[in-house]
PDB file of C-alpha atoms in Angstrom:
ATOM      1  CA  UNK A 103       0.977  -2.584 -22.633  1.00 52.00           C
ATOM      2  CA  UNK A 104      -2.700  -1.978 -21.767  1.00 81.00           C
ATOM      3  CA  UNK A 105      -3.879   0.849 -19.554  1.00 94.00           C
ATOM      4  CA  UNK A 106      -4.840   0.032 -16.000  1.00 98.00           C
ATOM      5  CA  UNK A 107      -6.500   3.319 -15.126  1.00 98.00           C
ATOM      6  CA  UNK A 108      -7.795   6.257 -17.129  1.00 98.00           C
ATOM      7  CA  UNK A 109      -9.320   9.330 -15.487  1.00 98.00           C
ATOM      8  CA  UNK A 110     -11.063  11.591 -17.996  1.00 98.00           C
ATOM      9  CA  UNK A 111     -12.110  15.203 -17.383  1.00 98.00           C
ATOM     10  CA  UNK A 112     -12.378  14.852 -13.612  1.00 98.00           C
ATOM     11  CA  UNK A 113     -14.212  17.649 -11.800  1.00 98.00           C
ATOM     12  CA  UNK A 114     -14.448  16.795  -8.107  1.00 98.00           C
ATOM     13  CA  UNK A 115     -14.376  18.151  -4.586  1.00 97.00           C
ATOM     14  CA  UNK A 116     -16.228  18.064  -1.284  1.00 97.00           C
ATOM     15  CA  UNK A 117     -19.876  19.037  -1.045  1.00 94.00           C
ATOM     16  CA  UNK A 118     -20.395  22.104  -3.224  1.00 93.00           C
ATOM     17  CA  UNK A 119     -16.682  22.937  -3.259  1.00 95.00           C
ATOM     18  CA  UNK A 120     -14.765  22.142  -6.467  1.00 97.00           C
ATOM     19  CA  UNK A 121     -11.081  21.254  -5.984  1.00 97.00           C
ATOM     20  CA  UNK A 122     -10.203  19.477  -9.235  1.00 98.00           C
ATOM     21  CA  UNK A 123     -11.122  20.898 -12.630  1.00 97.00           C
ATOM     22  CA  UNK A 124     -10.806  18.928 -15.876  1.00 97.00           C
ATOM     23  CA  UNK A 125      -8.044  16.584 -14.668  1.00 98.00           C
ATOM     24  CA  UNK A 126      -7.146  13.656 -16.921  1.00 98.00           C
ATOM     25  CA  UNK A 127      -4.459  11.026 -16.304  1.00 98.00           C
ATOM     26  CA  UNK A 128      -3.665   7.580 -17.671  1.00 97.00           C
ATOM     27  CA  UNK A 129      -1.549   4.855 -16.111  1.00 97.00           C
ATOM     28  CA  UNK A 130      -0.317   1.578 -17.548  1.00 96.00           C
ATOM     29  CA  UNK A 131      -0.462  -1.663 -15.586  1.00 95.00           C
ATOM     30  CA  UNK A 132       3.115  -1.405 -14.310  1.00 95.00           C
ATOM     31  CA  UNK A 133       3.449   2.356 -14.650  1.00 96.00           C
ATOM     32  CA  UNK A 134       4.512   4.796 -11.966  1.00 97.00           C
ATOM     33  CA  UNK A 135       3.434   8.412 -11.596  1.00 98.00           C
ATOM     34  CA  UNK A 136       4.648  11.218  -9.350  1.00 97.00           C
ATOM     35  CA  UNK A 137       1.726  13.526  -8.540  1.00 98.00           C
ATOM     36  CA  UNK A 138       3.254  16.855  -7.550  1.00 97.00           C
ATOM     37  CA  UNK A 139       2.291  20.397  -6.671  1.00 96.00           C
ATOM     38  CA  UNK A 140       2.307  22.944  -3.879  1.00 94.00           C
ATOM     39  CA  UNK A 141       0.143  22.411  -0.794  1.00 92.00           C
ATOM     40  CA  UNK A 142      -3.577  22.656  -1.401  1.00 93.00           C
ATOM     41  CA  UNK A 143      -3.583  22.150  -5.181  1.00 96.00           C
ATOM     42  CA  UNK A 144      -5.622  18.918  -5.107  1.00 97.00           C
ATOM     43  CA  UNK A 145      -3.113  16.061  -4.987  1.00 97.00           C
ATOM     44  CA  UNK A 146      -4.719  14.165  -2.119  1.00 97.00           C
ATOM     45  CA  UNK A 147      -8.157  15.030  -3.488  1.00 98.00           C
ATOM     46  CA  UNK A 148      -7.249  13.282  -6.741  1.00 98.00           C
ATOM     47  CA  UNK A 149      -6.197  10.135  -4.873  1.00 98.00           C
ATOM     48  CA  UNK A 150      -9.412  10.216  -2.853  1.00 98.00           C
ATOM     49  CA  UNK A 151     -11.414  10.710  -6.050  1.00 98.00           C
ATOM     50  CA  UNK A 152      -9.839   7.600  -7.545  1.00 98.00           C
ATOM     51  CA  UNK A 153     -10.926   5.766  -4.388  1.00 98.00           C
ATOM     52  CA  UNK A 154     -14.468   7.125  -4.610  1.00 97.00           C
ATOM     53  CA  UNK A 155     -14.205   9.262  -1.462  1.00 97.00           C
ATOM     54  CA  UNK A 156     -15.044  12.686  -2.919  1.00 97.00           C
ATOM     55  CA  UNK A 157     -17.988  14.219  -4.752  1.00 97.00           C
ATOM     56  CA  UNK A 158     -17.335  13.536  -8.443  1.00 97.00           C
ATOM     57  CA  UNK A 159     -19.263  16.198 -10.334  1.00 97.00           C
ATOM     58  CA  UNK A 160     -18.102  15.392 -13.856  1.00 97.00           C
ATOM     59  CA  UNK A 161     -15.793  13.019 -15.693  1.00 98.00           C
ATOM     60  CA  UNK A 162     -15.290   9.280 -15.604  1.00 97.00           C
ATOM     61  CA  UNK A 163     -12.896   6.587 -14.389  1.00 98.00           C
ATOM     62  CA  UNK A 164     -11.973   3.568 -16.504  1.00 98.00           C
ATOM     63  CA  UNK A 165     -10.324   0.538 -14.885  1.00 98.00           C
ATOM     64  CA  UNK A 166      -8.943  -2.102 -17.262  1.00 96.00           C
ATOM     65  CA  UNK A 167     -11.424  -0.920 -19.882  1.00 95.00           C
ATOM     66  CA  UNK A 168     -14.373  -0.957 -17.488  1.00 96.00           C
ATOM     67  CA  UNK A 169     -16.243   2.135 -16.344  1.00 97.00           C
ATOM     68  CA  UNK A 170     -16.045   2.319 -12.522  1.00 98.00           C
ATOM     69  CA  UNK A 171     -17.145   5.948 -12.172  1.00 97.00           C
ATOM     70  CA  UNK A 172     -20.040   5.079  -9.887  1.00 95.00           C
ATOM     71  CA  UNK A 173     -18.540   2.077  -8.114  1.00 97.00           C
ATOM     72  CA  UNK A 174     -18.356   2.324  -4.296  1.00 97.00           C
ATOM     73  CA  UNK A 175     -15.019   2.491  -2.517  1.00 97.00           C
ATOM     74  CA  UNK A 176     -15.126  -1.084  -1.232  1.00 96.00           C
ATOM     75  CA  UNK A 177     -15.596  -2.417  -4.750  1.00 97.00           C
ATOM     76  CA  UNK A 178     -12.661  -0.361  -6.048  1.00 97.00           C
ATOM     77  CA  UNK A 179     -10.555  -1.885  -3.275  1.00 96.00           C
ATOM     78  CA  UNK A 180     -11.682  -5.344  -4.376  1.00 95.00           C
ATOM     79  CA  UNK A 181     -10.681  -4.495  -7.945  1.00 97.00           C
ATOM     80  CA  UNK A 182      -7.152  -3.774  -6.724  1.00 97.00           C
ATOM     81  CA  UNK A 183      -6.744  -0.206  -5.456  1.00 98.00           C
ATOM     82  CA  UNK A 184      -4.389  -0.181  -2.467  1.00 97.00           C
ATOM     83  CA  UNK A 185      -4.064   2.979  -0.371  1.00 96.00           C
ATOM     84  CA  UNK A 186      -1.348   4.214   1.964  1.00 96.00           C
ATOM     85  CA  UNK A 187      -2.999   7.254   3.593  1.00 94.00           C
ATOM     86  CA  UNK A 188      -1.065  10.220   4.882  1.00 90.00           C
ATOM     87  CA  UNK A 189      -2.645   9.726   8.327  1.00 90.00           C
ATOM     88  CA  UNK A 190      -1.519   6.042   8.471  1.00 90.00           C
ATOM     89  CA  UNK A 191      -4.668   5.033  10.434  1.00 92.00           C
ATOM     90  CA  UNK A 192      -3.165   2.638  12.947  1.00 94.00           C
ATOM     91  CA  UNK A 193      -5.571   0.582  15.064  1.00 93.00           C
ATOM     92  CA  UNK A 194      -4.496   0.666  18.731  1.00 93.00           C
ATOM     93  CA  UNK A 195      -6.285  -2.615  19.480  1.00 95.00           C
ATOM     94  CA  UNK A 196      -4.526  -4.588  16.700  1.00 97.00           C
ATOM     95  CA  UNK A 197      -1.011  -5.998  16.688  1.00 98.00           C
ATOM     96  CA  UNK A 198       1.271  -5.693  13.665  1.00 98.00           C
ATOM     97  CA  UNK A 199       0.371  -9.285  12.738  1.00 97.00           C
ATOM     98  CA  UNK A 200      -3.325  -8.479  12.984  1.00 98.00           C
ATOM     99  CA  UNK A 201      -3.007  -5.283  10.919  1.00 97.00           C
ATOM    100  CA  UNK A 202      -1.668  -7.479   8.121  1.00 97.00           C
ATOM    101  CA  UNK A 203      -3.975 -10.478   8.494  1.00 97.00           C
ATOM    102  CA  UNK A 204      -7.279  -8.570   8.568  1.00 96.00           C
ATOM    103  CA  UNK A 205      -6.697  -7.101   5.102  1.00 96.00           C
ATOM    104  CA  UNK A 206      -4.906 -10.060   3.480  1.00 96.00           C
ATOM    105  CA  UNK A 207      -6.081 -11.132   0.059  1.00 95.00           C
ATOM    106  CA  UNK A 208      -4.757 -14.001  -2.081  1.00 95.00           C
ATOM    107  CA  UNK A 209      -1.626 -13.234  -4.070  1.00 95.00           C
ATOM    108  CA  UNK A 210       2.130 -13.073  -3.999  1.00 95.00           C
ATOM    109  CA  UNK A 211       2.265 -10.691  -1.024  1.00 96.00           C
ATOM    110  CA  UNK A 212       1.903 -12.545   2.274  1.00 96.00           C
ATOM    111  CA  UNK A 213       3.184 -12.060   5.812  1.00 96.00           C
ATOM    112  CA  UNK A 214       6.467 -13.912   5.282  1.00 96.00           C
ATOM    113  CA  UNK A 215       7.309 -11.790   2.258  1.00 96.00           C
ATOM    114  CA  UNK A 216       6.314  -8.622   4.103  1.00 96.00           C
ATOM    115  CA  UNK A 217       8.643  -9.443   6.964  1.00 96.00           C
ATOM    116  CA  UNK A 218      11.504 -10.088   4.571  1.00 93.00           C
ATOM    117  CA  UNK A 219      11.052  -6.554   3.187  1.00 91.00           C
ATOM    118  CA  UNK A 220      10.400  -5.026   6.618  1.00 92.00           C
ATOM    119  CA  UNK A 221      12.531  -6.908   9.159  1.00 93.00           C
ATOM    120  CA  UNK A 222      11.884  -4.188  11.740  1.00 92.00           C
ATOM    121  CA  UNK A 223       8.173  -5.006  11.654  1.00 95.00           C
ATOM    122  CA  UNK A 224       8.897  -8.686  12.204  1.00 96.00           C
ATOM    123  CA  UNK A 225      10.642  -7.788  15.451  1.00 96.00           C
ATOM    124  CA  UNK A 226       7.548  -5.807  16.474  1.00 96.00           C
ATOM    125  CA  UNK A 227       4.920  -8.189  15.125  1.00 96.00           C
ATOM    126  CA  UNK A 228       3.193  -8.605  18.503  1.00 97.00           C
ATOM    127  CA  UNK A 229       3.187  -4.902  19.342  1.00 97.00           C
ATOM    128  CA  UNK A 230       0.036  -2.827  18.961  1.00 96.00           C
ATOM    129  CA  UNK A 231      -0.333  -0.073  16.390  1.00 93.00           C
ATOM    130  CA  UNK A 232      -0.061   2.720  18.961  1.00 92.00           C
ATOM    131  CA  UNK A 233       3.164   1.220  20.337  1.00 95.00           C
ATOM    132  CA  UNK A 234       5.077   1.812  17.096  1.00 94.00           C
ATOM    133  CA  UNK A 235       7.254   4.769  16.205  1.00 93.00           C
ATOM    134  CA  UNK A 236       6.238   7.065  13.348  1.00 91.00           C
ATOM    135  CA  UNK A 237       8.618   5.303  10.980  1.00 91.00           C
ATOM    136  CA  UNK A 238       7.347   1.872  12.014  1.00 93.00           C
ATOM    137  CA  UNK A 239       3.756   3.017  11.546  1.00 94.00           C
ATOM    138  CA  UNK A 240       4.579   4.225   8.042  1.00 93.00           C
ATOM    139  CA  UNK A 241       6.206   0.898   7.192  1.00 93.00           C
ATOM    140  CA  UNK A 242       3.153  -0.915   8.539  1.00 96.00           C
ATOM    141  CA  UNK A 243       0.789   1.283   6.514  1.00 95.00           C
ATOM    142  CA  UNK A 244       2.729   0.392   3.376  1.00 96.00           C
ATOM    143  CA  UNK A 245       2.936  -3.291   4.336  1.00 96.00           C
ATOM    144  CA  UNK A 246      -0.804  -3.385   5.036  1.00 97.00           C
ATOM    145  CA  UNK A 247      -1.566  -2.033   1.557  1.00 97.00           C
ATOM    146  CA  UNK A 248       0.734  -4.623  -0.012  1.00 97.00           C
ATOM    147  CA  UNK A 249      -1.136  -7.405   1.814  1.00 97.00           C
ATOM    148  CA  UNK A 250      -4.211  -6.544  -0.277  1.00 97.00           C
ATOM    149  CA  UNK A 251      -2.165  -7.582  -3.346  1.00 97.00           C
ATOM    150  CA  UNK A 252      -3.078  -4.423  -5.254  1.00 97.00           C
ATOM    151  CA  UNK A 253      -2.952  -3.692  -8.950  1.00 97.00           C
ATOM    152  CA  UNK A 254      -2.494   0.010  -8.119  1.00 98.00           C
ATOM    153  CA  UNK A 255      -0.758   1.398  -5.036  1.00 97.00           C
ATOM    154  CA  UNK A 256      -1.703   4.961  -4.025  1.00 98.00           C
ATOM    155  CA  UNK A 257       0.947   6.553  -1.804  1.00 97.00           C
ATOM    156  CA  UNK A 258       0.003   9.792  -0.052  1.00 96.00           C
ATOM    157  CA  UNK A 259       3.079  11.501   1.436  1.00 93.00           C
ATOM    158  CA  UNK A 260       4.781   8.232   2.485  1.00 91.00           C
ATOM    159  CA  UNK A 261       7.921  10.009   3.689  1.00 88.00           C
ATOM    160  CA  UNK A 262       6.348  12.946   5.511  1.00 88.00           C
ATOM    161  CA  UNK A 263       7.749  13.704   8.942  1.00 84.00           C
ATOM    162  CA  UNK A 264      10.203  10.809   8.982  1.00 86.00           C
ATOM    163  CA  UNK A 265      13.843  10.842  10.036  1.00 85.00           C
ATOM    164  CA  UNK A 266      16.354  10.775   7.145  1.00 88.00           C
ATOM    165  CA  UNK A 267      17.373   7.161   7.817  1.00 85.00           C
ATOM    166  CA  UNK A 268      13.734   6.041   7.724  1.00 86.00           C
ATOM    167  CA  UNK A 269      13.135   8.073   4.553  1.00 86.00           C
ATOM    168  CA  UNK A 270      16.025   6.204   2.949  1.00 87.00           C
ATOM    169  CA  UNK A 271      14.577   2.837   3.983  1.00 87.00           C
ATOM    170  CA  UNK A 272      11.083   3.693   2.719  1.00 87.00           C
ATOM    171  CA  UNK A 273      12.543   5.079  -0.505  1.00 89.00           C
ATOM    172  CA  UNK A 274      14.518   1.870  -1.088  1.00 90.00           C
ATOM    173  CA  UNK A 275      11.379  -0.230  -0.654  1.00 89.00           C
ATOM    174  CA  UNK A 276       9.334   1.967  -3.012  1.00 91.00           C
ATOM    175  CA  UNK A 277      12.109   1.944  -5.603  1.00 92.00           C
ATOM    176  CA  UNK A 278      12.203  -1.845  -5.479  1.00 92.00           C
ATOM    177  CA  UNK A 279       8.422  -2.047  -5.888  1.00 90.00           C
ATOM    178  CA  UNK A 280       8.448   0.292  -8.892  1.00 91.00           C
ATOM    179  CA  UNK A 281      11.333  -1.507 -10.565  1.00 92.00           C
ATOM    180  CA  UNK A 282       9.711  -4.913 -10.035  1.00 91.00           C
ATOM    181  CA  UNK A 283       6.649  -3.731 -11.964  1.00 92.00           C
ATOM    182  CA  UNK A 284       4.213  -6.017 -10.134  1.00 93.00           C
ATOM    183  CA  UNK A 285       1.659  -3.211  -9.982  1.00 96.00           C
ATOM    184  CA  UNK A 286       1.218   0.450 -10.828  1.00 97.00           C
ATOM    185  CA  UNK A 287       2.097   3.251  -8.397  1.00 97.00           C
ATOM    186  CA  UNK A 288       0.864   6.824  -7.951  1.00 98.00           C
ATOM    187  CA  UNK A 289       2.943   8.734  -5.440  1.00 97.00           C
ATOM    188  CA  UNK A 290       2.246  12.096  -3.801  1.00 97.00           C
ATOM    189  CA  UNK A 291       5.207  13.542  -1.910  1.00 92.00           C
ATOM    190  CA  UNK A 292       6.713  16.895  -1.013  1.00 90.00           C
ATOM    191  CA  UNK A 293      10.180  15.385  -1.441  1.00 90.00           C
ATOM    192  CA  UNK A 294       9.960  16.365  -5.107  1.00 94.00           C
ATOM    193  CA  UNK A 295      13.333  15.140  -6.330  1.00 94.00           C
ATOM    194  CA  UNK A 296      12.956  11.847  -4.472  1.00 92.00           C
ATOM    195  CA  UNK A 297       9.491  11.278  -5.943  1.00 94.00           C
ATOM    196  CA  UNK A 298      10.767  12.022  -9.435  1.00 96.00           C
ATOM    197  CA  UNK A 299      13.718   9.686  -8.983  1.00 94.00           C
ATOM    198  CA  UNK A 300      11.348   6.845  -8.058  1.00 94.00           C
ATOM    199  CA  UNK A 301       8.809   7.180 -10.878  1.00 96.00           C
ATOM    200  CA  UNK A 302       8.525   7.060 -14.659  1.00 96.00           C
ATOM    201  CA  UNK A 303       6.043   9.873 -15.280  1.00 97.00           C
ATOM    202  CA  UNK A 304       5.113  13.106 -13.517  1.00 98.00           C
ATOM    203  CA  UNK A 305       2.028  15.305 -13.329  1.00 98.00           C
ATOM    204  CA  UNK A 306       2.154  18.715 -11.668  1.00 97.00           C
ATOM    205  CA  UNK A 307      -1.081  20.257 -10.425  1.00 97.00           C
ATOM    206  CA  UNK A 308      -1.701  23.947  -9.940  1.00 96.00           C
ATOM    207  CA  UNK A 309      -5.003  25.321  -8.635  1.00 95.00           C
ATOM    208  CA  UNK A 310      -6.728  22.022  -9.253  1.00 97.00           C
ATOM    209  CA  UNK A 311      -5.653  21.715 -12.874  1.00 97.00           C
ATOM    210  CA  UNK A 312      -2.805  19.944 -14.627  1.00 98.00           C
ATOM    211  CA  UNK A 313      -0.094  22.515 -15.224  1.00 97.00           C
ATOM    212  CA  UNK A 314       2.594  20.200 -16.578  1.00 97.00           C
ATOM    213  CA  UNK A 315       3.106  16.548 -17.409  1.00 96.00           C
ATOM    214  CA  UNK A 316       6.255  14.829 -18.700  1.00 97.00           C
ATOM    215  CA  UNK A 317       8.572  11.898 -18.000  1.00 98.00           C
ATOM    216  CA  UNK A 318       9.992  12.154 -14.487  1.00 97.00           C
ATOM    217  CA  UNK A 319      13.581  12.285 -15.745  1.00 97.00           C
ATOM    218  CA  UNK A 320      12.692  15.259 -17.925  1.00 97.00           C
ATOM    219  CA  UNK A 321      11.014  17.139 -15.073  1.00 96.00           C
ATOM    220  CA  UNK A 322      13.934  16.331 -12.783  1.00 95.00           C
ATOM    221  CA  UNK A 323      16.317  18.105 -15.150  1.00 95.00           C
ATOM    222  CA  UNK A 324      13.956  21.027 -15.855  1.00 94.00           C
ATOM    223  CA  UNK A 325      15.035  23.565 -13.246  1.00 93.00           C
ATOM    224  CA  UNK A 326      12.764  26.278 -14.617  1.00 94.00           C
ATOM    225  CA  UNK A 327       9.632  24.154 -14.213  1.00 93.00           C
ATOM    226  CA  UNK A 328      10.690  22.925 -10.790  1.00 93.00           C
ATOM    227  CA  UNK A 329      11.152  26.499  -9.628  1.00 93.00           C
ATOM    228  CA  UNK A 330       8.038  27.945 -11.284  1.00 92.00           C
ATOM    229  CA  UNK A 331       5.515  25.257 -10.284  1.00 91.00           C
ATOM    230  CA  UNK A 332       7.069  23.630  -7.231  1.00 92.00           C
ATOM    231  CA  UNK A 333       9.372  26.276  -5.749  1.00 85.00           C
ATOM    232  CA  UNK A 334      12.202  23.751  -5.826  1.00 80.00           C
ATOM    233  CA  UNK A 335      15.639  25.274  -6.207  1.00 60.00           C
TER     234      UNK A 335
END
């Protein structure tokens, strides 16, 4: 299977500040990666760097064999990077239907399919973004990214701050997406064991560098590494 994305020797941050140092990852076209680490180690910064939203000081990004290091964010989105931001970014003037339609691109993900996966959103399709609960907003953020028909889905803390029942629903959807293999997934989440259970590979960052990488199943059973790098008991 060919590689979808390769990041080589990434050194990046914001302005003069360096957050990531010599970070390299590779992801196959239907691969899934849990990006883990304590708060402030650079997980979100790496996602934003892939999207072209940080200051890349050194390194390069290869997308399906093509160098996209200097491509703008909008072009990376056109190539197939879909983003579910931690902040969700709901538009108070748009209904659920409109959130989906304004980003829709041709492909197998369309509104009818979205509403089959998220029946709760179908019931709220005429409500505005600021009229949704936190769980509904998270589902809409994920649904909106799927409507772009991505080749790579970047998930930044998709289960943060949600009630356990909503976490279960979101987790079931993500698991189904990963198992279907329609696109690649990189997932950042503080629910470490959940993230590992949903993905094939894992990378753990510490102080902006890769401290450990291994198959997710191996990391999940490695209590010493979980405790040392993630403070997970």
